CSV table of C-alpha atoms and ligand atoms in Angstrom, one decimal:
chain,number,residue,atom,x,y,z
A,611,UNK,CA,23.9,-8.7,2.9
A,612,UNK,CA,22.1,-5.3,3.0
A,613,UNK,CA,20.4,-5.1,6.3
A,614,UNK,CA,18.2,-2.1,5.4
A,615,UNK,CA,17.1,-3.8,2.1
A,616,UNK,CA,15.2,-6.8,1.2
A,617,UNK,CA,16.0,-9.0,-1.9
A,618,UNK,CA,13.2,-9.5,-4.4
A,619,UNK,CA,13.1,-10.8,-7.9
A,620,UNK,CA,11.5,-8.9,-10.7
A,621,UNK,CA,10.4,-10.1,-14.1
A,622,UNK,CA,12.9,-8.7,-16.7
A,623,UNK,CA,12.0,-10.4,-20.0
A,624,UNK,CA,10.8,-13.5,-21.6
A,625,UNK,CA,13.4,-16.2,-22.3
A,626,UNK,CA,12.7,-16.0,-26.1
A,627,UNK,CA,13.5,-12.2,-26.0
A,628,UNK,CA,17.2,-13.0,-25.3
A,629,UNK,CA,18.3,-15.8,-27.7
A,630,UNK,CA,21.7,-17.4,-27.5
A,631,UNK,CA,24.5,-14.9,-28.2
A,632,UNK,CA,22.3,-11.8,-27.7
A,633,UNK,CA,21.8,-9.1,-25.1
A,634,UNK,CA,18.8,-7.1,-24.1
A,635,UNK,CA,18.8,-3.9,-22.0
A,636,UNK,CA,15.9,-3.5,-19.5
A,637,UNK,CA,15.2,-1.0,-16.8
A,638,UNK,CA,14.7,-2.5,-13.3
A,639,UNK,CA,14.2,-0.5,-10.2
A,640,UNK,CA,15.2,2.6,-12.2
A,641,UNK,CA,18.5,1.2,-13.4
A,642,UNK,CA,19.6,-0.1,-16.8
A,643,UNK,CA,20.4,-3.8,-16.6
A,644,UNK,CA,21.8,-5.9,-19.4
A,645,UNK,CA,20.6,-9.4,-19.8
A,646,UNK,CA,23.2,-11.5,-21.6
A,647,UNK,CA,22.8,-15.0,-23.1
A,648,UNK,CA,26.2,-16.5,-23.2
A,649,UNK,CA,27.6,-20.0,-22.6
A,650,UNK,CA,24.0,-21.4,-22.5
A,651,UNK,CA,23.3,-19.3,-19.5
A,652,UNK,CA,21.5,-16.0,-18.8
A,653,UNK,CA,23.5,-13.3,-16.9
A,654,UNK,CA,22.4,-9.9,-15.6
A,655,UNK,CA,24.9,-7.1,-15.3
A,656,UNK,CA,24.7,-3.4,-14.9
A,657,UNK,CA,24.6,-1.7,-18.3
A,658,UNK,CA,27.5,0.7,-17.5
A,659,UNK,CA,31.2,0.3,-17.7
A,660,UNK,CA,33.2,0.9,-14.6
A,661,UNK,CA,35.9,2.8,-16.6
A,662,UNK,CA,34.1,5.8,-18.0
A,663,UNK,CA,30.4,5.0,-17.6
A,664,UNK,CA,29.7,3.9,-21.2
A,665,UNK,CA,26.8,1.6,-21.9
A,666,UNK,CA,27.8,-2.0,-22.5
A,667,UNK,CA,24.9,-3.0,-24.6
A,668,UNK,CA,26.7,-2.6,-27.9
A,669,UNK,CA,29.8,-4.4,-26.8
A,670,UNK,CA,31.0,-7.7,-28.2
A,671,UNK,CA,30.1,-10.7,-26.1
A,672,UNK,CA,31.8,-14.1,-26.2
A,673,UNK,CA,32.3,-17.1,-24.0
A,674,UNK,CA,31.1,-15.6,-20.7
A,675,UNK,CA,32.5,-12.0,-21.1
A,676,UNK,CA,31.4,-8.8,-22.7
A,677,UNK,CA,33.7,-6.0,-24.0
A,678,UNK,CA,33.0,-2.3,-23.5
A,679,UNK,CA,32.5,-0.7,-27.0
A,680,UNK,CA,34.4,2.5,-25.9
A,681,UNK,CA,37.9,1.3,-24.9
A,682,UNK,CA,37.7,-2.5,-25.0
A,683,UNK,CA,37.8,-3.5,-21.3
A,684,UNK,CA,36.3,-6.9,-20.9
A,685,UNK,CA,34.1,-8.0,-18.0
A,686,UNK,CA,33.4,-11.5,-16.7
A,687,UNK,CA,29.6,-11.9,-16.9
A,688,UNK,CA,29.4,-14.1,-13.8
A,689,UNK,CA,31.6,-12.1,-11.4
A,690,UNK,CA,31.7,-8.7,-13.0
A,691,UNK,CA,35.5,-8.6,-12.7
A,692,UNK,CA,37.5,-6.6,-15.2
A,693,UNK,CA,39.6,-8.9,-17.3
A,694,UNK,CA,41.8,-6.2,-18.9
A,695,UNK,CA,42.6,-2.5,-18.8
A,696,UNK,CA,41.6,0.3,-18.9
A,697,UNK,CA,38.9,-0.8,-16.5
A,698,UNK,CA,40.2,-1.8,-13.1
A,699,UNK,CA,37.0,-1.9,-11.0
A,700,UNK,CA,34.3,-4.7,-11.4
A,701,UNK,CA,30.8,-4.0,-12.6
A,702,UNK,CA,27.8,-5.0,-10.7
A,703,UNK,CA,26.2,-8.3,-11.4
A,704,UNK,CA,22.7,-9.6,-10.4
A,705,UNK,CA,21.3,-13.0,-9.5
A,706,UNK,CA,19.1,-14.5,-12.1
A,707,UNK,CA,16.4,-17.1,-11.9
A,708,UNK,CA,14.2,-18.6,-14.6
A,709,UNK,CA,10.6,-19.1,-13.7
A,710,UNK,CA,8.6,-20.7,-16.5
A,711,UNK,CA,9.5,-18.7,-19.6
A,712,UNK,CA,10.4,-15.6,-17.6
A,713,UNK,CA,13.8,-14.2,-16.7
A,714,UNK,CA,13.7,-12.8,-13.2
A,715,UNK,CA,16.5,-10.6,-11.8
A,716,UNK,CA,17.3,-9.7,-8.2
A,717,UNK,CA,16.4,-6.3,-7.1
A,718,UNK,CA,16.9,-4.7,-3.7
A,719,UNK,CA,14.3,-2.5,-2.1
A,720,UNK,CA,14.5,-0.5,1.1
A,721,UNK,CA,12.5,-2.3,3.7
A,722,UNK,CA,10.4,0.8,4.3
A,723,UNK,CA,9.3,0.8,0.6
A,724,UNK,CA,7.8,-2.6,1.1
A,725,UNK,CA,5.4,-1.4,3.6
A,726,UNK,CA,3.5,0.8,1.1
B,1762,FES,S1,34.3,3.3,-20.9
B,1762,FES,FE1,34.5,1.2,-21.0
B,1762,FES,S2,36.6,0.7,-21.3
B,1762,FES,FE2,36.4,2.9,-21.2
């Protein structure tokens, strides 16, 4: 829980923009987030590998994981945990909710920002 921040959800894409087995990179709150449709579920992960900061959007995705295209580390889409080297650190994952035909992703904003 981030006490100086407040959780909000932001519209990221329409459901039909991320068909089964595909990914879509979007920018949310100034950060590149990758929407992933795998195992009949939408996931949202940071679009950056924890090993050497490569983008994950061109990586192979299968059965709830995505592989970094640079050196092959795989990450669990639900938890962000690295499944094999060379990555050791997890990647950030975000809560997702579906509202009508929209995919919404959690974002965190400084509480002061919400006042303006
Ligand atoms: S940059 Fe992703 S595994 Fe090396």
